[in-house]
mmCIF file of N, CA and C in Angstrom:
data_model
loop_
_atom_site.group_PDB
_atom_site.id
_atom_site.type_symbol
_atom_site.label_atom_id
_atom_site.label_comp_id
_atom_site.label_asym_id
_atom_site.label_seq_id
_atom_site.Cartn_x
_atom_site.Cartn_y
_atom_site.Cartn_z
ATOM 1 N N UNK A 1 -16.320 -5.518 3.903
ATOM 2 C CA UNK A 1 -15.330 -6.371 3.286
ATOM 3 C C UNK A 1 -13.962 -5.926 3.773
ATOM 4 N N UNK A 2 -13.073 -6.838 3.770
ATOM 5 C CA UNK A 2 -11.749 -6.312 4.071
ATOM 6 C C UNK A 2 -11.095 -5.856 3.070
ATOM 7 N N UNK A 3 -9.949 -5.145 3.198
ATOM 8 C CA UNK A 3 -9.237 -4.632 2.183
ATOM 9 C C UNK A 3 -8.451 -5.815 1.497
ATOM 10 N N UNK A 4 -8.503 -4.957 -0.013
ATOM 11 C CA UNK A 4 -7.888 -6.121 -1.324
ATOM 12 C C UNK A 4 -6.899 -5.002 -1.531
ATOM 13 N N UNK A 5 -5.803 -5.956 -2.271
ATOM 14 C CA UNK A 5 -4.924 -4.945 -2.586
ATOM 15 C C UNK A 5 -3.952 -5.968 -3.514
ATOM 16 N N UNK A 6 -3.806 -5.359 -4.856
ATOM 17 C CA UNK A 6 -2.694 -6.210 -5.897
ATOM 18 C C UNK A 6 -1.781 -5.240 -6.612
ATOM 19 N N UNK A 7 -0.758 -5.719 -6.990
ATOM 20 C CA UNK A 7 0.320 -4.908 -7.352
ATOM 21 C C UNK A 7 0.471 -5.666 -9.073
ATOM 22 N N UNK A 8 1.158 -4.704 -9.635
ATOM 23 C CA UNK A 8 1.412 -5.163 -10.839
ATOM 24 C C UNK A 8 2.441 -3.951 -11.624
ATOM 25 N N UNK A 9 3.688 -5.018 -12.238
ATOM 26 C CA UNK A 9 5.134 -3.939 -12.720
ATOM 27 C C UNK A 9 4.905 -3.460 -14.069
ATOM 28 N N UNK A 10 4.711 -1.927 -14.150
ATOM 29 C CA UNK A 10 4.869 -1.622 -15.757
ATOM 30 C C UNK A 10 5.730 -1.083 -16.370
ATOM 31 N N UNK A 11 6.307 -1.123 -18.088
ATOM 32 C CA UNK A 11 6.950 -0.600 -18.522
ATOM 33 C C UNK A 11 6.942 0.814 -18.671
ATOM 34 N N UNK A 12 6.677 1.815 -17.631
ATOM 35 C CA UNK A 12 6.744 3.325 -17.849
ATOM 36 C C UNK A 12 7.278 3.900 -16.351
ATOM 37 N N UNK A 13 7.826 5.064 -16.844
ATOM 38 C CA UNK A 13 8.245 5.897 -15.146
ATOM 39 C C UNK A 13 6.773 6.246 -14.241
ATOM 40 N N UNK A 14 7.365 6.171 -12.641
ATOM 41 C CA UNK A 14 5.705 6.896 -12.237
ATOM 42 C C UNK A 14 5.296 7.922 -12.894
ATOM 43 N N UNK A 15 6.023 9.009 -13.480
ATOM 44 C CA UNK A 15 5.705 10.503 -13.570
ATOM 45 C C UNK A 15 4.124 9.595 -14.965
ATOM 46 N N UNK A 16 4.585 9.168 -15.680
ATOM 47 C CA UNK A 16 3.787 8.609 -16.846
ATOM 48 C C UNK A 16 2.429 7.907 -16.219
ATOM 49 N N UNK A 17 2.763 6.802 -15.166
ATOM 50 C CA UNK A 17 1.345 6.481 -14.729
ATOM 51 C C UNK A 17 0.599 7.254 -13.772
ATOM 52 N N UNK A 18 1.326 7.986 -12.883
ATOM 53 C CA UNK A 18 0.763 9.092 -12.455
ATOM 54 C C UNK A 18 -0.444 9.957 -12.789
ATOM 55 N N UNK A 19 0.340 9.991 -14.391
ATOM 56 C CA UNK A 19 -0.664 10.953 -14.917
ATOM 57 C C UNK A 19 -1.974 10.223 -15.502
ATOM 58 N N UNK A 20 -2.002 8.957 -15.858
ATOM 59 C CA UNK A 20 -2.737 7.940 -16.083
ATOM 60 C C UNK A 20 -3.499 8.295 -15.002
ATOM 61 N N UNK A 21 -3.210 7.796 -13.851
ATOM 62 C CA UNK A 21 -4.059 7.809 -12.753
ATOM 63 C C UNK A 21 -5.013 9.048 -12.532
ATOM 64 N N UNK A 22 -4.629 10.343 -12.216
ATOM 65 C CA UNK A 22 -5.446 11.340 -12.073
ATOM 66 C C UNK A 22 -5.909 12.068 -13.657
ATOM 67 N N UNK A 23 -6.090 11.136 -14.852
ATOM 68 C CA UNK A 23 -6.995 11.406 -15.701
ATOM 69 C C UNK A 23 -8.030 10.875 -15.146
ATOM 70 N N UNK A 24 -8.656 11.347 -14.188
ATOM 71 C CA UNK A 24 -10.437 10.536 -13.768
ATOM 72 C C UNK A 24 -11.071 10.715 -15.657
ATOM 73 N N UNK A 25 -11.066 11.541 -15.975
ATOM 74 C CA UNK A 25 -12.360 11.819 -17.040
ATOM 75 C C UNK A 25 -11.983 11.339 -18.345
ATOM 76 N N UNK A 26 -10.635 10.239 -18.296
ATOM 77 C CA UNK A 26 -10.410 9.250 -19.260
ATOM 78 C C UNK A 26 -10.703 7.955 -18.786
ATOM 79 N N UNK A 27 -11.566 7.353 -17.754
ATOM 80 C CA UNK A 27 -10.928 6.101 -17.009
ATOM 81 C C UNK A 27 -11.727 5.524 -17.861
ATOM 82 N N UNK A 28 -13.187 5.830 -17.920
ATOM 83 C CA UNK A 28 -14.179 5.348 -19.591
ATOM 84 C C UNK A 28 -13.189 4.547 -20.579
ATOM 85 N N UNK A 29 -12.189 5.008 -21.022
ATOM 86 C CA UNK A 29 -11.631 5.100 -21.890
ATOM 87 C C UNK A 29 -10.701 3.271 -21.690
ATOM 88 N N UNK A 30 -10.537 2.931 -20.745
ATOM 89 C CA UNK A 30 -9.477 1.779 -20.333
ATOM 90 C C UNK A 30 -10.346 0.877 -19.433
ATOM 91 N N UNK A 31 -11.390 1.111 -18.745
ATOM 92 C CA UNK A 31 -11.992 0.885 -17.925
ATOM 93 C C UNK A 31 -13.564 0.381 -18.207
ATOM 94 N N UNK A 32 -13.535 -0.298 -18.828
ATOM 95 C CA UNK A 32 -15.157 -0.992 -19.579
ATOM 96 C C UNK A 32 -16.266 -0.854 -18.350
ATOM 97 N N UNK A 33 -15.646 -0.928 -17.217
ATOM 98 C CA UNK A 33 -16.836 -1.000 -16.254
ATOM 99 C C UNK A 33 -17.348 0.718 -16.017
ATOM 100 N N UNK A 34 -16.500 1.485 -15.807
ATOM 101 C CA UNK A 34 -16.512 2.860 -15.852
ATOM 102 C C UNK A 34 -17.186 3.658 -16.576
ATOM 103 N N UNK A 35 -18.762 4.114 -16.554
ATOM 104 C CA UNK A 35 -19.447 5.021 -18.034
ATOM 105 C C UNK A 35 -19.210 6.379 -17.915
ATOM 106 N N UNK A 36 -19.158 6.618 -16.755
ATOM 107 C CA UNK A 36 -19.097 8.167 -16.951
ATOM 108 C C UNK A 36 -17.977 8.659 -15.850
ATOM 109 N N UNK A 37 -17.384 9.515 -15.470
ATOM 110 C CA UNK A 37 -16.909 10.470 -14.304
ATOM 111 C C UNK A 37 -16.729 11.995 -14.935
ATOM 112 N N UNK A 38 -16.998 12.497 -13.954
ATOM 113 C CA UNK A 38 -16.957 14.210 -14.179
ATOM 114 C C UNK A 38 -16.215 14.461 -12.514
ATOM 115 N N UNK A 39 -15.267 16.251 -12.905
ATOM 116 C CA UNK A 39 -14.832 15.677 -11.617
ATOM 117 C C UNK A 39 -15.014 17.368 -10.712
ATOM 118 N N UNK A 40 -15.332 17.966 -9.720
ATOM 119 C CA UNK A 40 -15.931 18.994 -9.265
ATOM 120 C C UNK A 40 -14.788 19.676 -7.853
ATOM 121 N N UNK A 41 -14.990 20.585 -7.231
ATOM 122 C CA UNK A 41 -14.641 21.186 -6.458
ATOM 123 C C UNK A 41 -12.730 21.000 -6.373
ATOM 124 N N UNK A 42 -12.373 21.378 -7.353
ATOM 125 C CA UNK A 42 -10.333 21.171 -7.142
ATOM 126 C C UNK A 42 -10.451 22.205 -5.960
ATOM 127 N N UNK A 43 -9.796 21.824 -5.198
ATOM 128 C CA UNK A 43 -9.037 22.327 -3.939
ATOM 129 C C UNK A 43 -7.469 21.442 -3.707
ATOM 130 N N UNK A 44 -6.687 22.826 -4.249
ATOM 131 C CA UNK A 44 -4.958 22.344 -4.169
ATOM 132 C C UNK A 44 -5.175 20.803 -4.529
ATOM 133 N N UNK A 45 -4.135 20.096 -4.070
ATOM 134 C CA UNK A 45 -4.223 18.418 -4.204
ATOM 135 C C UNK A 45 -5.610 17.871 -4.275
ATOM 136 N N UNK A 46 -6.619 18.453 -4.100
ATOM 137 C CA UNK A 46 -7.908 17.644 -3.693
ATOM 138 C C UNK A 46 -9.005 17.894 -4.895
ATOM 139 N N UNK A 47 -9.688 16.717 -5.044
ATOM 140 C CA UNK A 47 -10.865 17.286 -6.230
ATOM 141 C C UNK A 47 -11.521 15.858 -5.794
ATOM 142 N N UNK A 48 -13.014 16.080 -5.979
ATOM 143 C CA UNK A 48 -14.392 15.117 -5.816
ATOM 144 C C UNK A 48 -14.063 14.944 -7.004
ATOM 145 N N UNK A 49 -14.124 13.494 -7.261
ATOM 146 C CA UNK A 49 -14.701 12.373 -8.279
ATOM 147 C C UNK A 49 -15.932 12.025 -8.627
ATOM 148 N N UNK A 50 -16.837 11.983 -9.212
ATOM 149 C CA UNK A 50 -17.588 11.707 -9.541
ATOM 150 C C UNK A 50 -18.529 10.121 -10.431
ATOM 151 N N UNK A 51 -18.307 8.909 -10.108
ATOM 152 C CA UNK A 51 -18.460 7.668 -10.802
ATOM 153 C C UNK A 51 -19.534 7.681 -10.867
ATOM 154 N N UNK A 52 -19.431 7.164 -12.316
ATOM 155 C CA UNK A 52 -20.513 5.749 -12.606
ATOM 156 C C UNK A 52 -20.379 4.523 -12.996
ATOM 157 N N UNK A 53 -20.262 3.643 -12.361
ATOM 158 C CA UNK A 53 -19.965 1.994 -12.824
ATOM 159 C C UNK A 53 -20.929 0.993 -13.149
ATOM 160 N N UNK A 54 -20.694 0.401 -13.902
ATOM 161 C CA UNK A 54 -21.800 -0.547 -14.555
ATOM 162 C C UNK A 54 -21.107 -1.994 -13.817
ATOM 163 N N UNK A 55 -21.950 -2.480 -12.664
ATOM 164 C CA UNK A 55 -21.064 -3.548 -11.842
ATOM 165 C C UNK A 55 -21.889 -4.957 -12.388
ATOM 166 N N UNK A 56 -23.055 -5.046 -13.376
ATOM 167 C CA UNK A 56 -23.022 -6.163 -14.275
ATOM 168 C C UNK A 56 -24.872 -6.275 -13.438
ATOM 169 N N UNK A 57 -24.633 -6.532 -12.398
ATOM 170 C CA UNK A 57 -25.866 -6.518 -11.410
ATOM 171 C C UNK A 57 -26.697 -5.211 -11.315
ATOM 172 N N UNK A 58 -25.694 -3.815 -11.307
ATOM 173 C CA UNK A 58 -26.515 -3.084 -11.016
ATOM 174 C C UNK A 58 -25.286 -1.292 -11.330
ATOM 175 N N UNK A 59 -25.827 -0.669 -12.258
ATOM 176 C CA UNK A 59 -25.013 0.861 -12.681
ATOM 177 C C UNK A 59 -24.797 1.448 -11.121
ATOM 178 N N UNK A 60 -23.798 2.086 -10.254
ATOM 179 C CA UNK A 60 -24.074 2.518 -8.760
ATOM 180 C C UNK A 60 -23.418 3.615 -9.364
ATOM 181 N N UNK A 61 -23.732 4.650 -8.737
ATOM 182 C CA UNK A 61 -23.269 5.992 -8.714
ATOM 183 C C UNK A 61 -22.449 6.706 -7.532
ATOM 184 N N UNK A 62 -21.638 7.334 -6.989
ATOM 185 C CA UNK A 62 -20.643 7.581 -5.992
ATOM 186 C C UNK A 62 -19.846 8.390 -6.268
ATOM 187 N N UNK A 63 -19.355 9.299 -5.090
ATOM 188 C CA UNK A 63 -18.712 10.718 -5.472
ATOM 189 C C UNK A 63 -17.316 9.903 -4.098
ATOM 190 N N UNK A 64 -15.841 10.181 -4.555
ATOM 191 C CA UNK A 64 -15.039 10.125 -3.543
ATOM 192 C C UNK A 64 -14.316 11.668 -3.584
ATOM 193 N N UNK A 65 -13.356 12.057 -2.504
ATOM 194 C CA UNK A 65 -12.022 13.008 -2.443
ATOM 195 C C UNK A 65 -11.046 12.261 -2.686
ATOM 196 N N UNK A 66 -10.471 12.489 -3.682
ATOM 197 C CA UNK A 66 -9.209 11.958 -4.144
ATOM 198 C C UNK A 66 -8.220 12.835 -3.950
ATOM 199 N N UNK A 67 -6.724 12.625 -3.189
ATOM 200 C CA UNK A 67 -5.987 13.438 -2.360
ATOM 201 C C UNK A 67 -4.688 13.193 -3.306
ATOM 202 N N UNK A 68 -4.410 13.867 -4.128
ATOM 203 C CA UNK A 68 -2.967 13.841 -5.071
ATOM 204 C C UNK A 68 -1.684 14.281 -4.477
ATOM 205 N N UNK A 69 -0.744 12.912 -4.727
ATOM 206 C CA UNK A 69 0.756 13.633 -4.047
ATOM 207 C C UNK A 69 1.667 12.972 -5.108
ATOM 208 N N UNK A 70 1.493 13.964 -6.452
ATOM 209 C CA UNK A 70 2.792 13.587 -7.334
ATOM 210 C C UNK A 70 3.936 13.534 -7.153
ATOM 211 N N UNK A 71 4.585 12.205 -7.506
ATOM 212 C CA UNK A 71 4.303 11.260 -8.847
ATOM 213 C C UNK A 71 3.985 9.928 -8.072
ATOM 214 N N UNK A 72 3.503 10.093 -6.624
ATOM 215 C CA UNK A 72 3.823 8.351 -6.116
ATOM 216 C C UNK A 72 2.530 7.933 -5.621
ATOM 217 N N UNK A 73 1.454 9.027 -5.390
ATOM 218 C CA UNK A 73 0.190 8.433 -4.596
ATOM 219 C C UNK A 73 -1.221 8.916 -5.059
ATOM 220 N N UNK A 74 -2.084 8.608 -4.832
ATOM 221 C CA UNK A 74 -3.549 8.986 -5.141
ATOM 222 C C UNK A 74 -3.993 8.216 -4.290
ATOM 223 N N UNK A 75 -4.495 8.976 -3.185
ATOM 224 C CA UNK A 75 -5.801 8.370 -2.586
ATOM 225 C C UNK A 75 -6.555 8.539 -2.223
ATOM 226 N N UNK A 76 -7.973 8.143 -1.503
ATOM 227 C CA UNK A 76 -9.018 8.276 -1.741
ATOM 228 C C UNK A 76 -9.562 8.140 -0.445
ATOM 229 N N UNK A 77 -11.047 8.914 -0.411
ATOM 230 C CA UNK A 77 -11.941 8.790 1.134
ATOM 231 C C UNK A 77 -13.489 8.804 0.072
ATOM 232 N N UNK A 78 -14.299 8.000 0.703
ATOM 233 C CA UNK A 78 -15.283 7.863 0.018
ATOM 234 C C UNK A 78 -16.515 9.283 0.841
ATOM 235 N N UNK A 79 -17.157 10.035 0.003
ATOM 236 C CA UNK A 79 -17.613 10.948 0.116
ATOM 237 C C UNK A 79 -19.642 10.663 -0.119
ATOM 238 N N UNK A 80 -19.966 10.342 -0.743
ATOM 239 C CA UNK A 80 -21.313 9.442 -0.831
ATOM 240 C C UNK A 80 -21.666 8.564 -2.084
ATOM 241 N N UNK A 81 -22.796 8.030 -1.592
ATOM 242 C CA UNK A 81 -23.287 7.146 -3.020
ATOM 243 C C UNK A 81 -24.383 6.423 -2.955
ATOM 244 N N UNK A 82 -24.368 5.252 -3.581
ATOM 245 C CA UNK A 82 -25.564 4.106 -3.967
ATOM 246 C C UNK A 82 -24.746 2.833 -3.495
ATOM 247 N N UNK A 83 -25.277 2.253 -2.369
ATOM 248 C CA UNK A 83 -25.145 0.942 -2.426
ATOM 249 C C UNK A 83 -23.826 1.024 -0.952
ATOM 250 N N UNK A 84 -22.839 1.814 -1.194
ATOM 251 C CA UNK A 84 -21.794 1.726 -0.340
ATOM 252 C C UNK A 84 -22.038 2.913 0.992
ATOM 253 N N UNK A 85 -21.995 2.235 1.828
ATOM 254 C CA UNK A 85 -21.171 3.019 3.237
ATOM 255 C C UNK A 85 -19.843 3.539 3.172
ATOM 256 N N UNK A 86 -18.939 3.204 3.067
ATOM 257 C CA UNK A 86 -17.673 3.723 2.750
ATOM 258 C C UNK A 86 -16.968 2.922 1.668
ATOM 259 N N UNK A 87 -15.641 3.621 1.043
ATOM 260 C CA UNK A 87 -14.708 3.563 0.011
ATOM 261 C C UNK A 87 -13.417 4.747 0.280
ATOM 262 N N UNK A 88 -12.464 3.531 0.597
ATOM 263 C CA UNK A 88 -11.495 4.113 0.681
ATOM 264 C C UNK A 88 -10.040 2.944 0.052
ATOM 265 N N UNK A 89 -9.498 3.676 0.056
ATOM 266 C CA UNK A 89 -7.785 3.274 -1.047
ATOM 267 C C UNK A 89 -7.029 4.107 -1.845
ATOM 268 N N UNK A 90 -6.169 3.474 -2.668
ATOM 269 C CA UNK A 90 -5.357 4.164 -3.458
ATOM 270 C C UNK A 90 -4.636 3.544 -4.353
ATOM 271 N N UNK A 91 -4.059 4.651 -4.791
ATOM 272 C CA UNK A 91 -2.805 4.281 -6.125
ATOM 273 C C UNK A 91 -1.578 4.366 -5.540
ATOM 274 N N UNK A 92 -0.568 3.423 -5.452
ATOM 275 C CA UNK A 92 0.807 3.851 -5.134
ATOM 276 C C UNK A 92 1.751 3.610 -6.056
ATOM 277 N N UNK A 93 2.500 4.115 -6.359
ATOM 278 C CA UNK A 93 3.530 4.282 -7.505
ATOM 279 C C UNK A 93 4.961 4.143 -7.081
ATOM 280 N N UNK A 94 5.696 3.050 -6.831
ATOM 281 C CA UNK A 94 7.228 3.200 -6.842
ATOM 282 C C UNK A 94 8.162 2.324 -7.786
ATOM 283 N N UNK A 95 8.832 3.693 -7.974
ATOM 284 C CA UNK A 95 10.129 3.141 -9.115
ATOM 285 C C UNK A 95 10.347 1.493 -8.831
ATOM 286 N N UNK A 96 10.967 1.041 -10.169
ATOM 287 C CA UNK A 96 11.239 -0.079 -10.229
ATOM 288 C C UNK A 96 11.885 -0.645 -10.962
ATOM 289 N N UNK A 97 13.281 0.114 -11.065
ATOM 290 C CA UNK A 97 13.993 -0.134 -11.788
ATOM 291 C C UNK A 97 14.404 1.222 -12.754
ATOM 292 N N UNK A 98 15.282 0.742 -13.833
ATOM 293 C CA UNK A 98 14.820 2.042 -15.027
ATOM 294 C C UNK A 98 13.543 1.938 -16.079
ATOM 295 N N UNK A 99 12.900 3.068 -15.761
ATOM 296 C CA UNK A 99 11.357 3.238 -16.562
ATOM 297 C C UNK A 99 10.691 2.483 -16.251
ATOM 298 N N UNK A 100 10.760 1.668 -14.959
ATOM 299 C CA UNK A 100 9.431 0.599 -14.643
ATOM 300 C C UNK A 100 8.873 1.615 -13.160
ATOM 301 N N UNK A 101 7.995 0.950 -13.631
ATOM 302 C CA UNK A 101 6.693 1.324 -11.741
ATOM 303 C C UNK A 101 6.121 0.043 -11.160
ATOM 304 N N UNK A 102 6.448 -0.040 -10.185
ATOM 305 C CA UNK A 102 5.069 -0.554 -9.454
ATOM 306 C C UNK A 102 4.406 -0.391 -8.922
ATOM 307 N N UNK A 103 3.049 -0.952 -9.315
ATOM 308 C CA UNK A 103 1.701 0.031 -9.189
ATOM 309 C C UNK A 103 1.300 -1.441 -8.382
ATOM 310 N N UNK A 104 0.467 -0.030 -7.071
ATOM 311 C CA UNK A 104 0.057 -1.166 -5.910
ATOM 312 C C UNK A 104 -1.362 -0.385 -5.742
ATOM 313 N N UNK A 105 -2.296 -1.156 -6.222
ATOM 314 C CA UNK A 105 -3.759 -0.563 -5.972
ATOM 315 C C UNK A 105 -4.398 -1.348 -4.781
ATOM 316 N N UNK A 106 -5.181 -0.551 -3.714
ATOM 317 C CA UNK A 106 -5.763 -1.323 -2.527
ATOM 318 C C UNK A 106 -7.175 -0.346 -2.526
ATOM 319 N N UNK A 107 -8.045 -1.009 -2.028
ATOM 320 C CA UNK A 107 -9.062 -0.508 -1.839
ATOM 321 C C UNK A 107 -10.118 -1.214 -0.445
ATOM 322 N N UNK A 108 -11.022 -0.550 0.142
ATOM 323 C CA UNK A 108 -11.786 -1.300 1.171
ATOM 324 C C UNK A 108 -12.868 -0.232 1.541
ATOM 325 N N UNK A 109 -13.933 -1.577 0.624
ATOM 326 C CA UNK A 109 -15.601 -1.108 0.436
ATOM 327 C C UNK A 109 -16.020 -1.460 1.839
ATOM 328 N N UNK A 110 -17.037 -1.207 2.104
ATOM 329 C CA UNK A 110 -18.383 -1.243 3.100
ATOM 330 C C UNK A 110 -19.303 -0.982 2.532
ATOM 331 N N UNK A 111 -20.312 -2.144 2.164
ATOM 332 C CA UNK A 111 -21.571 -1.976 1.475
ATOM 333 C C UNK A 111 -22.561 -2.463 2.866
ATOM 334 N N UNK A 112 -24.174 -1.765 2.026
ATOM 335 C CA UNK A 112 -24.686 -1.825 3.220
ATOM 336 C C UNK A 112 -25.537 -3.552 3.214
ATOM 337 N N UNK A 113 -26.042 -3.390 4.135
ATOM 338 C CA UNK A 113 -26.658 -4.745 4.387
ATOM 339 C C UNK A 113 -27.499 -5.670 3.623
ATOM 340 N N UNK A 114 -27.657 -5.154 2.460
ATOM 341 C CA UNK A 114 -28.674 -5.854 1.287
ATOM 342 C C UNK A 114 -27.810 -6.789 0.149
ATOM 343 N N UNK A 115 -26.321 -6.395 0.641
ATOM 344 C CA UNK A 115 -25.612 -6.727 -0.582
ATOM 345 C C UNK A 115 -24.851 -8.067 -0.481
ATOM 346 N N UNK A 116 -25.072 -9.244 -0.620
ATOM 347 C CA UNK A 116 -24.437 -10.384 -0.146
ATOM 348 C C UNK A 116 -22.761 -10.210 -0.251
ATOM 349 N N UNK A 117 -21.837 -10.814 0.865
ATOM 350 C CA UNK A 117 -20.482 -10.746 0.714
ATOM 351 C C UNK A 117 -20.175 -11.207 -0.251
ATOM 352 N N UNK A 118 -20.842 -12.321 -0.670
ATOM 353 C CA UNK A 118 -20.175 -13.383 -1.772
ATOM 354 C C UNK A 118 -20.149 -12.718 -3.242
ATOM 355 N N UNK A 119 -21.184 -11.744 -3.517
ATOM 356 C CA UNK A 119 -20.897 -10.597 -4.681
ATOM 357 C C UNK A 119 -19.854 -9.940 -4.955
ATOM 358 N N UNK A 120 -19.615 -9.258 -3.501
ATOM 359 C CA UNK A 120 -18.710 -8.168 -3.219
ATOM 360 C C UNK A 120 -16.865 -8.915 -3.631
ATOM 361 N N UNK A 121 -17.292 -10.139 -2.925
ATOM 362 C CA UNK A 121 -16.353 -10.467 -2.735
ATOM 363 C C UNK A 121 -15.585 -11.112 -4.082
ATOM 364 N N UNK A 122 -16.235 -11.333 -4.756
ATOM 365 C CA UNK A 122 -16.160 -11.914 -6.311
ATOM 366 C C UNK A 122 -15.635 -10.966 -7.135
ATOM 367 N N UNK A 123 -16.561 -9.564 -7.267
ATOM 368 C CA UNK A 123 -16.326 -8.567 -7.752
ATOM 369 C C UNK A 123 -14.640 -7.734 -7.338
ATOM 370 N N UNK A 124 -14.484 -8.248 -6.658
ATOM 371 C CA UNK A 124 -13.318 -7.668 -5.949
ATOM 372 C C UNK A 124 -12.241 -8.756 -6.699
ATOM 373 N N UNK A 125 -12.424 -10.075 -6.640
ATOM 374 C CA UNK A 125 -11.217 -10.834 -6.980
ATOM 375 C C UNK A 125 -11.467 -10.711 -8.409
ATOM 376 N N UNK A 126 -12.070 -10.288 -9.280
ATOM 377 C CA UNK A 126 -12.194 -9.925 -10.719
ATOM 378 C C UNK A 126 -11.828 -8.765 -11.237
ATOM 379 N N UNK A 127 -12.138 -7.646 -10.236
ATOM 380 C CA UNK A 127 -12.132 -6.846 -10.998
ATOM 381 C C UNK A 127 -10.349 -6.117 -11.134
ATOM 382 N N UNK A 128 -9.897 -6.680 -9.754
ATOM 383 C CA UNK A 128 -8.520 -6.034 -9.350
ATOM 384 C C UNK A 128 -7.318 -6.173 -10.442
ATOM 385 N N UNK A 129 -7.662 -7.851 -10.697
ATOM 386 C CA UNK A 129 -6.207 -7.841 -11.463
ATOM 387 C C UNK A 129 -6.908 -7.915 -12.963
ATOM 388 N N UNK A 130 -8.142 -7.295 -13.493
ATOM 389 C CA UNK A 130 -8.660 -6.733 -14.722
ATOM 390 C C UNK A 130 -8.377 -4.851 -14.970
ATOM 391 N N UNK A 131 -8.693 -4.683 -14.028
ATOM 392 C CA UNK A 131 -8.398 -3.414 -13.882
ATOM 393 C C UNK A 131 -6.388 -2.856 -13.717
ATOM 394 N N UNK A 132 -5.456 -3.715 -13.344
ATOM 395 C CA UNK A 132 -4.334 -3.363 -13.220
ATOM 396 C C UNK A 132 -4.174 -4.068 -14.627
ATOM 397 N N UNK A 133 -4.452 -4.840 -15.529
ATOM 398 C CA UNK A 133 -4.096 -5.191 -16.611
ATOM 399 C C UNK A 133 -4.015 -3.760 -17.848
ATOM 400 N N UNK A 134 -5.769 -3.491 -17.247
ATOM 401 C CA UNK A 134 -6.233 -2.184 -18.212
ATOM 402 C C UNK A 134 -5.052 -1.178 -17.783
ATOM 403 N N UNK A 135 -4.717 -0.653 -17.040
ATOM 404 C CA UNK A 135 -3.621 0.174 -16.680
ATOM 405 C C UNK A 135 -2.030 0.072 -17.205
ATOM 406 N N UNK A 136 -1.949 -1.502 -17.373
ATOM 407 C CA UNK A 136 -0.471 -1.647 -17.437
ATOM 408 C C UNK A 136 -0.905 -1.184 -19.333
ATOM 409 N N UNK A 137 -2.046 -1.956 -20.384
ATOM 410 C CA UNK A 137 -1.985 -1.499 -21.501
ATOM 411 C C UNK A 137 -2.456 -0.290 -21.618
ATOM 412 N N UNK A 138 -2.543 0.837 -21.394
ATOM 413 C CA UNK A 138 -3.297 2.007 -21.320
ATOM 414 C C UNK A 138 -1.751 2.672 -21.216
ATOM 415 N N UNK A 139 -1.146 2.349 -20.074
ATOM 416 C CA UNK A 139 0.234 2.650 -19.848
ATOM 417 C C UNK A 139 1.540 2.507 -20.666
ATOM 418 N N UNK A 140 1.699 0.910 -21.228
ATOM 419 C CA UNK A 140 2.541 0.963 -22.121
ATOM 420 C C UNK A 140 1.767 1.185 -23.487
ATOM 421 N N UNK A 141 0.753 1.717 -23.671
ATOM 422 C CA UNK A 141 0.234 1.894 -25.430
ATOM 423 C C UNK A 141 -0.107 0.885 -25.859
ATOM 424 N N UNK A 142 0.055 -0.508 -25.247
ATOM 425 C CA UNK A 142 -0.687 -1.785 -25.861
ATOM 426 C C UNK A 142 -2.421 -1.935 -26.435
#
């Protein structure tokens, strides 16, 4: 699939969604699709992720390196899993004003050959601007 990528402005400084972002072991928490993450090997900026997502069709499991550069970036190299060949993207965070951010999430799957585009591709235009919604209320306390 090609890369997706949507932006969306919230009422908080990056330093605030920042920290949103590299809570992996709250994402459960904002993230309905999300059941579990645990997160393993911290090295400086770097720590394996650990997912589990419930994608409606089918729970997939997947470990990425998520590469931290506070307060503006998080991103990601996909490391292994179920269902995907690669996963890679990120979080970007720039000021936007006073106490606003804009948050620009992109991502670009490679699933393997069993998985019709037209899934992928669905799942992708659903889940992006559901998932930056969950963030902006998670973010401002809504």
């Amino acid at each position: 699939m090609p890369g997706a990528s949507r932006s969306i402005v919230v009422n908080a400084p990056p330093e605030k969604v920042y920290d949103i972002v590299v809570n992996y072991d709250r994402y459960p928490e904002w993230l309905t699709e999300v059941k579990k993450i645990t997160t393993s090997e911290r090295k400086g900026s770097e720590v394996k992720v650990h997912y589990e997502v419930d994608f409606k069709i089918k729970t997939i499991r997947y470990t990425i390196l998520a590469r931290e550069e506070r307060p503006k970036r998080m991103s990601w190299s996909f490391v292994e899993g179920e269902v995907m060949k690669d996963n890679k993207g990120s979080w970007v965070l720039e000021p936007e004003g006073e106490g606003r951010t804009k948050v620009t999430y992109s991502v670009d799957v490679t699933v393997g050959p069993l998985v019709p585009k037209s899934i992928l591709n669905a799942l992708v235009d659903q889940s992006l601007p559901k998932m930056l919604d969950a963030l902006k209320r998670r973010v401002e306390g809504a």
